[in-house]
Amino acid sequence: MVKGKVYLVGAGPGDPKLITIRGMEAIQKADVIVYDRLASPRLLKHRKPGAELIFVGKLPDKHMLRQEEINQLLVDLALQGKVVTRLKGGDPSVFGRVGEEAELLADHGVTFEIIPGITSSIAVPAYAGIPVTHRDFTSSVAIVTGHEYPNKTYTALNWEHLAKAVGTTVFLMGVANLDHICHELMHWGKSPDTPVALVRWGTWTEQATITGTLADIAEKVRVANFQSPAVIIVGEVVKLREKLAWIEKKPLFGRRVLVTRARSQASELVNLIDELGGEAVEFPVIRLQPPSDSAAQQALDAALDKLHTFDWIVLTSVNGVEFFWRRLRERGIDVRRMANARLAAVGPKTAEALAERGLIADLVPAKFEAEGVYEAIRSELMPGQSVLLATADRARDYLPAKLRELGMAVTEVDVYENVLALEDGEEIVALLQNQGIHIITFTSSSTVTNLFAALRQLGVEDPLHLLQGVEIACIGPKTADTARQLGLPVTYLAKEATVASLADSLS
Ligand code: SAH
């Protein structure tokens, strides 16, 4: 019988980039991923296509599967020959019960690996500007369960020792017992002035911190209704937070930003949002594909067949260049057929896309709107010349009309079209309903109209109502106009029509 294998993986504290490379590899090769609440769901998108997901999420009051059942599940899956990745928040050995899971696997002769993770007990304080040790303050740190009472899940704590001999104490699972923890530590001699911090959902977008002292923190937590999951840090190092808090200073800290552009184009914006401290959520409402209309296909192919006859070829976007080349290749057309044409590339990115293919654009209008392109191009063109305009389905008539007025022979072709995409739509609607999205970015008019169309298709009757209170960021004036026409007030407008400038406008 084929035996599977189980990877017991530490997912890190939440920020999906805080996982080890080995842990990521285990996610990528798993047939089944068994995960719980504290392992970031954002990691799951790296699974291979078709991988099964099993949520065994533990909520403090409600265990979806008892630990024994989880242990058995891992054994069963492995014995079916599956590669199983068990994803656990933080490090699997730190109050992660990896020992129990591994023991049962060992009992059944199932091969397993333990892949450590970054534990919340150290990482979460660090994300709140609290290093758990510091030469000036403490030479020891203890990681302690705060869940001892009333369930007695773990063996009894030596409170006297903790109070007297340990520098920094980090409690996990302790929010509900905070009164008791503070009481015991003070009872055994820790000063009531000892600084305390609680950090909840550390390294997640929801990260929040509250500070006080042993004497007053429990009351503060009650008043603020500060809920688990949180780590509790007790010790002088907490004072360092005043100086060292860093993540809260990032411009998009705590903000979730919807990226609506096509997935193939989204990565630059996603990375910029991440660098600014925000969480990018991808909801590509656009998919790019070759023209589906047969007349448009024929027009494109006819133009490509007489590529050598054009005096000018105008490419208006990176996508335009990509689809243009794709079709050249499919049709077996040699790019040297356009050797006689001069090339205009709208915007530096388009010029770069040409440069990657060994072509230096003769003209690069800096302005992205058709009016600007026309102004740049008009003095270069001569009446009677033939121009190939390679655009997309939503392009406007302005440029071809003006060029024709100048006496050019204009051939206009669509090299690709935008279609509506709906991937992961339910999740996005739920996030919007829970006020979980703070900013929406639009990188073209069609992202705006498609978002509305996508939401309607997902059963949202009044998209505008759903988007109320969400800030809107637009890449350019045309996109902003479209947003306003649909009733969305525009909060951020990029200075230049680039993704970098759009991200800049958010900070
Ligand atoms: N194995 C995990 C800990 C599991 S015990 C680790 O190494 O991090 C679960 C407790 O961990 C929670 O009750 C909470 O105290 C803490 N915890 C885990 N992730 C956290 C996070 N992102 N922010 C705050 N506390 C967290």
Coordinates of C-alpha atoms and ligand atoms in Angstrom, one line a residue:
M1 CA 0.0 0.0 0.0
V2 CA 1.3 3.5 -0.8
K3 CA 1.8 5.5 2.3
G4 CA 1.4 9.2 2.3
K5 CA 3.3 11.6 4.3
V6 CA 2.4 14.4 6.7
Y7 CA 4.1 17.7 7.0
L8 CA 3.5 19.4 10.4
V9 CA 4.0 23.0 9.4
G10 CA 4.3 26.2 11.4
A11 CA 2.4 28.8 9.4
G12 CA 3.8 31.7 11.3
P13 CA 1.8 34.3 13.2
G14 CA -0.4 35.6 10.3
D15 CA 1.4 37.8 7.9
P16 CA 1.6 35.3 5.0
K17 CA 5.2 36.3 4.2
L18 CA 6.2 35.1 7.7
I19 CA 6.4 31.4 6.7
T20 CA 9.5 29.4 6.1
I21 CA 10.5 28.4 2.5
R22 CA 10.2 24.8 3.6
G23 CA 6.7 25.4 4.9
M24 CA 5.7 27.1 1.6
E25 CA 7.0 24.1 -0.3
A26 CA 4.9 21.8 1.9
I27 CA 1.8 23.9 1.0
Q28 CA 2.6 23.7 -2.7
K29 CA 3.0 20.0 -2.8
A30 CA 0.1 18.9 -0.5
D31 CA -2.8 16.8 -1.7
V32 CA -4.7 17.9 1.4
I33 CA -4.2 20.9 3.7
V34 CA -5.6 20.6 7.2
Y35 CA -5.6 24.1 8.8
D36 CA -7.0 26.0 11.7
R37 CA -8.0 29.5 12.5
L38 CA -4.6 31.0 13.4
A39 CA -3.0 29.9 10.2
S40 CA -3.5 32.7 7.6
P41 CA -6.0 31.7 4.9
R42 CA -4.0 33.8 2.6
L43 CA -1.4 31.0 2.6
L44 CA -3.9 28.6 1.1
K45 CA -3.9 30.3 -2.3
H46 CA -0.4 28.7 -2.9
R47 CA -1.9 25.2 -2.9
K48 CA -1.7 23.2 -6.0
P49 CA -4.8 23.1 -8.2
G50 CA -7.3 20.6 -6.9
A51 CA -5.7 20.3 -3.4
E52 CA -8.4 19.5 -0.8
L53 CA -8.8 21.9 2.1
I54 CA -10.0 20.8 5.5
F55 CA -10.7 23.4 8.2
V56 CA -10.4 22.1 11.7
G57 CA -10.5 25.6 13.1
K58 CA -10.5 26.0 16.7
L59 CA -12.4 28.8 18.2
P60 CA -11.8 29.3 21.9
D61 CA -15.3 28.2 22.9
K62 CA -15.9 25.7 20.2
H63 CA -13.6 23.0 18.9
M64 CA -14.7 22.1 15.4
L65 CA -12.9 18.8 15.7
R66 CA -11.5 17.4 18.9
Q67 CA -7.8 17.1 19.0
E68 CA -8.0 13.3 19.0
E69 CA -10.1 13.5 15.8
I70 CA -7.6 15.7 14.1
N71 CA -4.8 13.2 15.0
Q72 CA -6.8 10.4 13.6
L73 CA -7.7 12.4 10.5
L74 CA -4.0 13.0 9.7
V75 CA -3.3 9.2 10.1
D76 CA -6.3 8.3 7.9
L77 CA -5.4 10.7 5.1
A78 CA -1.7 9.6 5.1
L79 CA -2.8 5.9 5.0
Q80 CA -4.8 6.7 1.9
G81 CA -1.5 7.7 0.3
K82 CA -2.1 11.4 0.5
V83 CA 0.6 14.1 1.0
V84 CA -0.9 16.0 3.9
T85 CA 0.2 19.4 5.1
R86 CA -1.0 20.2 8.6
L87 CA -0.8 24.0 8.9
K88 CA -0.7 25.4 12.4
G89 CA -0.5 29.0 13.5
G90 CA 2.9 30.2 14.8
D91 CA 5.3 27.3 15.6
P92 CA 3.7 23.8 15.8
S93 CA 5.7 23.0 18.9
V94 CA 4.7 26.0 20.9
F95 CA 1.3 25.1 22.4
G96 CA 0.5 23.7 19.0
R97 CA 0.0 20.1 20.2
V98 CA 2.3 18.9 17.4
G99 CA 3.6 16.3 19.8
E100 CA 0.3 14.5 20.0
E101 CA -0.2 14.6 16.3
A102 CA 3.3 13.3 15.6
E103 CA 3.0 10.5 18.2
L104 CA -0.1 9.0 16.6
L105 CA 1.6 9.2 13.2
A106 CA 4.6 7.5 14.6
D107 CA 2.4 4.8 16.2
H108 CA 1.0 4.1 12.7
G109 CA 4.3 4.1 11.0
V110 CA 3.4 7.2 9.0
T111 CA 6.4 9.4 7.8
F112 CA 6.2 13.0 9.0
E113 CA 8.3 16.1 9.1
I114 CA 8.0 18.9 11.6
I115 CA 8.6 22.2 9.9
P116 CA 9.1 25.0 12.5
G117 CA 7.4 28.3 12.2
I118 CA 7.8 31.8 13.6
T119 CA 6.0 31.7 16.9
S120 CA 3.5 34.5 17.7
S121 CA 5.0 34.6 21.2
I122 CA 8.1 36.3 19.8
A123 CA 6.9 37.7 16.5
V124 CA 3.7 39.4 17.7
P125 CA 5.5 41.5 20.3
A126 CA 8.2 42.4 17.7
Y127 CA 5.5 43.6 15.4
A128 CA 4.3 45.8 18.2
G129 CA 7.8 47.2 18.8
I130 CA 8.5 45.0 21.8
P131 CA 11.6 42.9 21.6
V132 CA 11.1 40.1 24.2
T133 CA 14.7 40.5 25.5
H134 CA 16.9 43.5 25.8
R135 CA 20.2 43.7 27.5
D136 CA 19.1 46.7 29.6
F137 CA 16.0 45.1 30.9
T138 CA 15.9 41.3 31.0
S139 CA 18.0 38.3 30.4
S140 CA 15.3 35.7 30.3
V141 CA 11.9 35.1 28.7
A142 CA 9.2 32.6 29.5
I143 CA 6.5 31.5 27.2
V144 CA 3.5 30.4 29.3
T145 CA 0.0 29.2 28.7
G146 CA -2.6 31.5 30.1
H147 CA -5.2 28.8 29.7
E148 CA -4.3 26.9 32.8
Y149 CA -7.5 27.9 34.6
P150 CA -10.2 26.8 34.9
N151 CA -9.7 23.9 32.5
K152 CA -6.3 22.7 33.8
T153 CA -5.3 21.8 30.3
Y154 CA -1.7 22.1 31.2
T155 CA 0.1 21.2 34.4
A156 CA 0.1 23.8 37.2
L157 CA 2.3 26.9 36.9
N158 CA 4.9 27.9 39.4
W159 CA 3.7 31.5 39.8
E160 CA 6.2 32.3 42.4
H161 CA 9.0 31.3 40.1
L162 CA 7.5 33.3 37.2
A163 CA 7.0 36.4 39.4
K164 CA 10.5 36.3 41.0
A165 CA 12.9 34.7 38.5
V166 CA 11.7 35.5 35.0
G167 CA 12.4 38.8 33.2
T168 CA 9.8 38.9 30.4
T169 CA 6.8 36.6 30.5
V170 CA 4.7 36.0 27.4
F171 CA 1.3 34.5 27.9
L172 CA -0.6 32.8 25.1
M173 CA -4.3 32.0 25.3
G174 CA -4.5 34.2 28.4
V175 CA -7.0 37.0 27.6
A176 CA -9.9 35.3 29.5
N177 CA -7.7 34.8 32.5
L178 CA -6.0 38.2 32.6
D179 CA -7.3 39.1 36.0
H180 CA -6.0 35.9 37.4
I181 CA -2.6 36.3 35.8
C182 CA -2.1 39.8 37.0
H183 CA -3.3 38.9 40.5
E184 CA -1.0 35.9 40.8
L185 CA 2.1 37.8 39.6
M186 CA 1.4 40.7 42.0
H187 CA 0.6 38.3 44.8
W188 CA 4.1 36.7 44.4
G189 CA 5.9 40.0 44.4
K190 CA 5.9 41.5 41.0
S191 CA 5.5 45.2 41.2
P192 CA 2.0 46.5 40.3
D193 CA 3.8 49.0 38.1
T194 CA 5.2 46.3 35.8
P195 CA 4.4 47.3 32.3
V196 CA 2.0 44.9 30.4
A197 CA 1.0 44.9 26.7
L198 CA -1.7 42.9 24.9
V199 CA -1.4 42.5 21.2
R200 CA -4.3 41.0 19.3
W201 CA -4.2 39.5 15.8
G202 CA -0.5 40.5 15.6
T203 CA 1.0 40.7 12.1
W204 CA -2.6 40.5 10.7
T205 CA -4.3 43.5 9.2
E206 CA -6.4 43.7 12.4
Q207 CA -3.3 44.0 14.7
A208 CA -4.1 46.2 17.7
T209 CA -2.2 46.8 20.9
I210 CA -3.2 48.0 24.4
T211 CA -0.8 48.8 27.2
G212 CA -1.0 49.3 30.9
T213 CA 0.4 47.9 34.1
L214 CA -0.2 44.8 36.2
A215 CA -2.4 46.9 38.3
D216 CA -4.7 48.4 35.6
I217 CA -4.4 46.4 32.4
A218 CA -7.3 44.0 33.2
E219 CA -9.7 46.9 33.6
K220 CA -8.4 48.6 30.5
V221 CA -8.9 45.4 28.5
R222 CA -12.5 45.1 29.8
V223 CA -13.4 48.7 29.0
A224 CA -11.9 48.4 25.5
N225 CA -13.6 45.0 25.0
F226 CA -10.2 43.8 23.8
Q227 CA -10.6 40.2 22.6
S228 CA -8.5 37.2 21.9
P229 CA -6.4 35.9 20.1
A230 CA -3.8 38.0 21.8
V231 CA -0.4 37.6 23.4
I232 CA 0.2 39.2 26.8
I233 CA 3.7 40.5 27.4
V234 CA 4.6 41.3 31.0
G235 CA 8.0 43.0 31.7
E236 CA 10.1 46.1 31.4
V237 CA 10.7 45.5 27.7
V238 CA 7.1 46.7 27.0
K239 CA 8.3 50.2 27.6
L240 CA 10.4 50.0 24.5
R241 CA 7.3 50.1 22.4
E242 CA 7.0 53.8 22.8
K243 CA 10.2 54.3 20.9
L244 CA 10.2 51.1 18.7
A245 CA 6.6 50.8 17.5
W246 CA 7.1 50.6 13.7
I247 CA 4.4 48.9 11.9
E248 CA 1.7 51.4 12.9
K249 CA 3.8 54.0 11.2
K250 CA 3.3 52.5 7.8
P251 CA 0.9 54.5 5.7
L252 CA -1.5 51.7 5.0
F253 CA -1.3 49.9 8.4
G254 CA -4.5 48.2 9.2
R255 CA -6.0 48.8 5.7
R256 CA -7.3 46.3 3.3
V257 CA -7.1 47.4 -0.3
L258 CA -9.1 45.8 -3.1
V259 CA -7.2 45.4 -6.4
T260 CA -9.6 45.0 -9.3
R261 CA -7.2 44.8 -12.2
A262 CA -6.6 41.6 -14.2
R263 CA -4.6 39.1 -12.2
S264 CA -1.9 39.0 -14.9
Q265 CA -1.2 42.7 -14.2
A266 CA -1.9 43.0 -10.5
S267 CA 1.4 42.0 -9.0
E268 CA 3.1 45.4 -9.1
L269 CA 0.2 47.1 -7.3
V270 CA -0.1 44.2 -4.8
N271 CA 3.6 44.5 -3.9
L272 CA 3.4 48.3 -3.5
I273 CA 0.4 48.0 -1.2
D274 CA 2.3 45.4 0.8
E275 CA 5.3 47.6 1.1
L276 CA 3.1 50.5 2.4
G277 CA 1.8 48.1 5.1
G278 CA -1.6 47.4 3.7
E279 CA -3.2 44.1 2.8
A280 CA -3.9 43.8 -0.9
V281 CA -7.0 41.7 -1.7
E282 CA -7.2 40.6 -5.3
F283 CA -10.5 40.7 -7.0
P284 CA -9.7 40.7 -10.7
V285 CA -12.9 41.9 -12.3
I286 CA -11.3 41.8 -15.7
R287 CA -9.8 39.0 -17.7
L288 CA -7.9 39.8 -20.9
Q289 CA -8.4 37.6 -23.8
P290 CA -8.0 37.7 -27.6
P291 CA -11.0 39.2 -29.4
S292 CA -13.9 36.8 -29.3
D293 CA -15.8 38.5 -32.1
S294 CA -14.9 36.9 -35.5
A295 CA -15.0 40.2 -37.4
A296 CA -12.5 41.6 -34.9
Q297 CA -10.3 38.5 -35.3
Q298 CA -10.4 38.8 -39.0
A299 CA -9.6 42.5 -39.0
L300 CA -6.6 41.8 -36.8
D301 CA -5.3 39.0 -38.9
A302 CA -5.8 41.0 -42.1
A303 CA -3.7 43.8 -40.6
L304 CA -1.0 41.5 -39.5
D305 CA -0.9 40.0 -43.0
K306 CA 0.0 43.4 -44.4
L307 CA 2.2 44.5 -41.6
H308 CA 4.9 45.6 -44.1
T309 CA 2.5 48.2 -45.6
F310 CA 2.2 50.4 -42.5
D311 CA 4.2 53.6 -42.0
W312 CA 3.3 53.8 -38.3
I313 CA 2.2 51.3 -35.8
V314 CA 0.8 52.6 -32.5
L315 CA 0.7 50.4 -29.5
T316 CA -1.3 51.8 -26.6
S317 CA -0.5 49.5 -23.7
V318 CA 1.7 46.7 -22.4
N319 CA -1.2 44.3 -22.9
G320 CA -1.6 45.5 -26.4
V321 CA 2.1 44.6 -27.1
E322 CA 1.7 41.2 -25.4
F323 CA -1.4 40.2 -27.4
F324 CA 0.0 41.6 -30.6
W325 CA 3.1 39.4 -30.2
R326 CA 1.0 36.4 -29.2
R327 CA -0.9 36.6 -32.4
L328 CA 2.2 37.2 -34.5
R329 CA 3.6 34.0 -33.1
E330 CA 0.4 32.0 -33.6
R331 CA 0.3 33.1 -37.2
G332 CA 3.9 32.5 -37.8
I333 CA 4.6 36.1 -38.8
D334 CA 8.1 37.4 -38.6
V335 CA 8.5 40.6 -36.7
R336 CA 10.9 41.9 -39.4
R337 CA 7.8 42.4 -41.6
M338 CA 7.2 45.6 -39.7
A339 CA 10.8 46.8 -40.2
N340 CA 9.6 49.7 -42.3
A341 CA 7.2 51.1 -39.8
R342 CA 7.9 53.6 -37.2
L343 CA 6.7 52.7 -33.8
A344 CA 4.7 54.8 -31.3
A345 CA 4.3 53.4 -27.8
V346 CA 1.9 55.1 -25.4
G347 CA 3.7 55.5 -22.1
P348 CA 7.1 54.3 -20.9
K349 CA 5.8 50.9 -19.8
T350 CA 4.6 50.2 -23.3
A351 CA 7.9 51.3 -24.7
E352 CA 9.6 49.0 -22.2
A353 CA 7.5 46.1 -23.4
L354 CA 8.7 46.8 -27.0
A355 CA 12.3 47.2 -25.8
E356 CA 12.1 43.7 -24.2
R357 CA 11.3 42.5 -27.7
G358 CA 14.3 44.3 -29.2
L359 CA 12.5 47.3 -30.6
I360 CA 13.1 50.9 -29.7
A361 CA 10.0 53.1 -30.0
D362 CA 10.4 56.1 -32.2
L363 CA 7.8 58.1 -30.3
V364 CA 6.7 57.8 -26.7
P365 CA 4.0 60.2 -25.9
A366 CA 4.1 60.8 -22.2
K367 CA 0.4 61.6 -21.9
F368 CA -1.8 58.6 -21.6
E369 CA -5.1 60.1 -22.7
A370 CA -5.9 60.1 -26.4
E371 CA -5.7 63.9 -26.6
G372 CA -2.2 63.8 -25.4
V373 CA -1.2 61.1 -27.7
Y374 CA -2.6 63.0 -30.6
E375 CA -0.7 66.1 -29.7
A376 CA 2.5 64.2 -29.5
I377 CA 2.0 62.3 -32.7
R378 CA 0.5 64.8 -35.1
S379 CA 3.7 66.7 -36.0
E380 CA 5.5 63.4 -36.8
L381 CA 2.9 62.0 -39.2
M382 CA 2.4 63.0 -42.7
P383 CA -0.8 63.0 -44.7
G384 CA -1.3 59.9 -46.8
Q385 CA 0.7 57.7 -44.4
S386 CA -0.9 54.6 -43.2
V387 CA -1.2 54.0 -39.5
L388 CA -2.0 50.8 -37.6
L389 CA -3.7 51.5 -34.3
A390 CA -3.5 48.4 -32.1
T391 CA -5.9 48.9 -29.2
A392 CA -8.5 47.1 -27.1
D393 CA -12.2 46.8 -27.3
R394 CA -13.0 49.8 -25.0
A395 CA -10.8 52.3 -26.8
R396 CA -12.4 55.5 -27.8
D397 CA -12.9 56.9 -31.2
Y398 CA -11.0 60.2 -30.7
L399 CA -7.6 59.3 -31.9
P400 CA -8.5 57.5 -35.2
A401 CA -11.0 60.3 -36.0
K402 CA -8.4 63.0 -35.5
L403 CA -5.8 61.1 -37.5
R404 CA -8.2 60.6 -40.3
E405 CA -8.8 64.4 -40.3
L406 CA -5.1 64.8 -40.9
G407 CA -5.4 62.7 -43.9
M408 CA -4.0 59.5 -42.6
A409 CA -5.2 56.0 -43.6
V410 CA -6.0 54.5 -40.3
T411 CA -6.5 50.8 -39.6
E412 CA -7.8 50.2 -36.2
V413 CA -7.7 46.7 -34.7
D414 CA -8.5 45.2 -31.3
V415 CA -5.6 43.0 -30.1
Y416 CA -7.4 41.9 -27.0
E417 CA -10.7 42.4 -25.2
N418 CA -11.6 42.8 -21.5
V419 CA -14.2 40.4 -20.2
L420 CA -15.9 40.2 -16.8
A421 CA -14.3 37.9 -14.3
L422 CA -15.8 36.8 -11.0
E423 CA -13.2 34.7 -9.2
D424 CA -13.6 34.3 -5.4
G425 CA -16.6 36.7 -5.6
E426 CA -18.5 35.4 -2.6
E427 CA -15.6 36.0 -0.3
I428 CA -15.2 39.6 -1.5
V429 CA -18.9 40.4 -1.1
A430 CA -18.7 39.0 2.5
L431 CA -15.6 41.2 3.2
L432 CA -17.4 44.3 1.8
Q433 CA -20.5 43.5 3.9
N434 CA -18.4 43.3 7.0
Q435 CA -16.6 46.6 6.3
G436 CA -13.5 44.6 5.7
I437 CA -12.4 46.5 2.7
H438 CA -11.1 50.0 3.3
I439 CA -9.9 51.2 -0.1
I440 CA -10.8 50.1 -3.7
T441 CA -8.3 50.7 -6.5
F442 CA -9.4 51.3 -10.1
T443 CA -6.8 51.2 -12.8
S444 CA -9.2 51.8 -15.8
S445 CA -12.8 52.7 -16.5
S446 CA -13.6 49.1 -17.2
T447 CA -12.4 48.0 -13.7
V448 CA -15.1 50.4 -12.3
T449 CA -17.9 49.2 -14.6
N450 CA -16.9 45.6 -14.3
L451 CA -16.9 45.8 -10.5
F452 CA -20.5 47.0 -10.5
A453 CA -21.4 44.3 -13.0
A454 CA -19.6 41.6 -11.0
L455 CA -21.3 42.6 -7.8
R456 CA -24.7 42.5 -9.5
Q457 CA -23.9 39.1 -10.9
L458 CA -23.0 38.0 -7.4
G459 CA -26.5 38.9 -6.3
V460 CA -25.8 42.4 -4.9
E461 CA -28.8 44.5 -5.8
D462 CA -27.4 47.8 -4.9
P463 CA -23.6 47.8 -5.4
L464 CA -23.3 51.5 -4.6
H465 CA -24.9 51.0 -1.2
L466 CA -22.5 48.1 -0.5
L467 CA -19.5 50.3 -1.4
Q468 CA -20.6 53.2 0.8
G469 CA -17.8 54.3 3.1
V470 CA -15.1 52.6 1.2
E471 CA -12.4 55.0 -0.1
I472 CA -11.9 55.0 -3.9
A473 CA -8.5 55.4 -5.6
C474 CA -8.3 56.0 -9.3
I475 CA -5.3 55.9 -11.7
G476 CA -6.4 58.8 -13.9
P477 CA -9.1 61.4 -14.6
K478 CA -11.1 59.2 -17.0
T479 CA -11.3 56.4 -14.5
A480 CA -12.3 58.9 -11.8
D481 CA -15.0 60.3 -14.1
T482 CA -16.4 56.8 -14.6
A483 CA -16.4 56.2 -10.8
R484 CA -18.1 59.5 -10.1
Q485 CA -20.7 58.9 -12.8
L486 CA -21.6 55.7 -11.0
G487 CA -21.9 57.6 -7.7
L488 CA -18.6 56.8 -6.1
P489 CA -16.8 59.8 -4.6
V490 CA -13.1 59.6 -5.5
T491 CA -10.7 59.9 -2.5
Y492 CA -7.3 59.4 -4.1
L493 CA -6.2 60.3 -7.7
A494 CA -2.8 59.3 -9.1
K495 CA -0.8 62.2 -10.3
E496 CA 0.5 60.2 -13.3
A497 CA -1.4 57.4 -14.8
T498 CA 0.9 54.7 -13.4
V499 CA 0.4 52.1 -10.8
A500 CA 3.4 53.5 -8.8
S501 CA 1.8 56.9 -8.8
L502 CA -1.5 55.3 -7.7
A503 CA 0.2 53.6 -4.8
D504 CA 1.9 56.9 -4.0
S505 CA -1.4 58.7 -3.8
L506 CA -2.5 56.3 -1.0
S507 CA 0.4 57.1 1.3
Ligands
SAH1 N1 1.6 27.6 18.1 C1 1.2 29.0 18.2 C2 0.5 29.2 19.5 C3 -0.8 28.5 19.6 S1 -1.7 28.8 21.1 C4 2.4 29.9 18.1 O1 3.5 29.5 18.1 O2 2.2 31.1 17.9 C5 -2.9 30.0 20.5 C6 -2.5 31.4 21.1 O3 -1.5 31.9 20.4 C7 -3.6 32.4 21.0 O4 -4.6 32.2 22.0 C8 -2.9 33.7 21.2 O5 -2.5 33.9 22.5 C9 -1.6 33.3 20.4 N2 -1.6 33.8 19.1 C10 -1.4 33.1 18.0 N3 -1.3 33.9 16.9 C11 -1.5 35.2 17.3 C12 -1.6 36.4 16.7 N4 -1.4 36.6 15.4 N5 -1.7 37.5 17.5 C13 -1.9 37.4 18.8 N6 -1.8 36.2 19.4 C14 -1.6 35.1 18.7

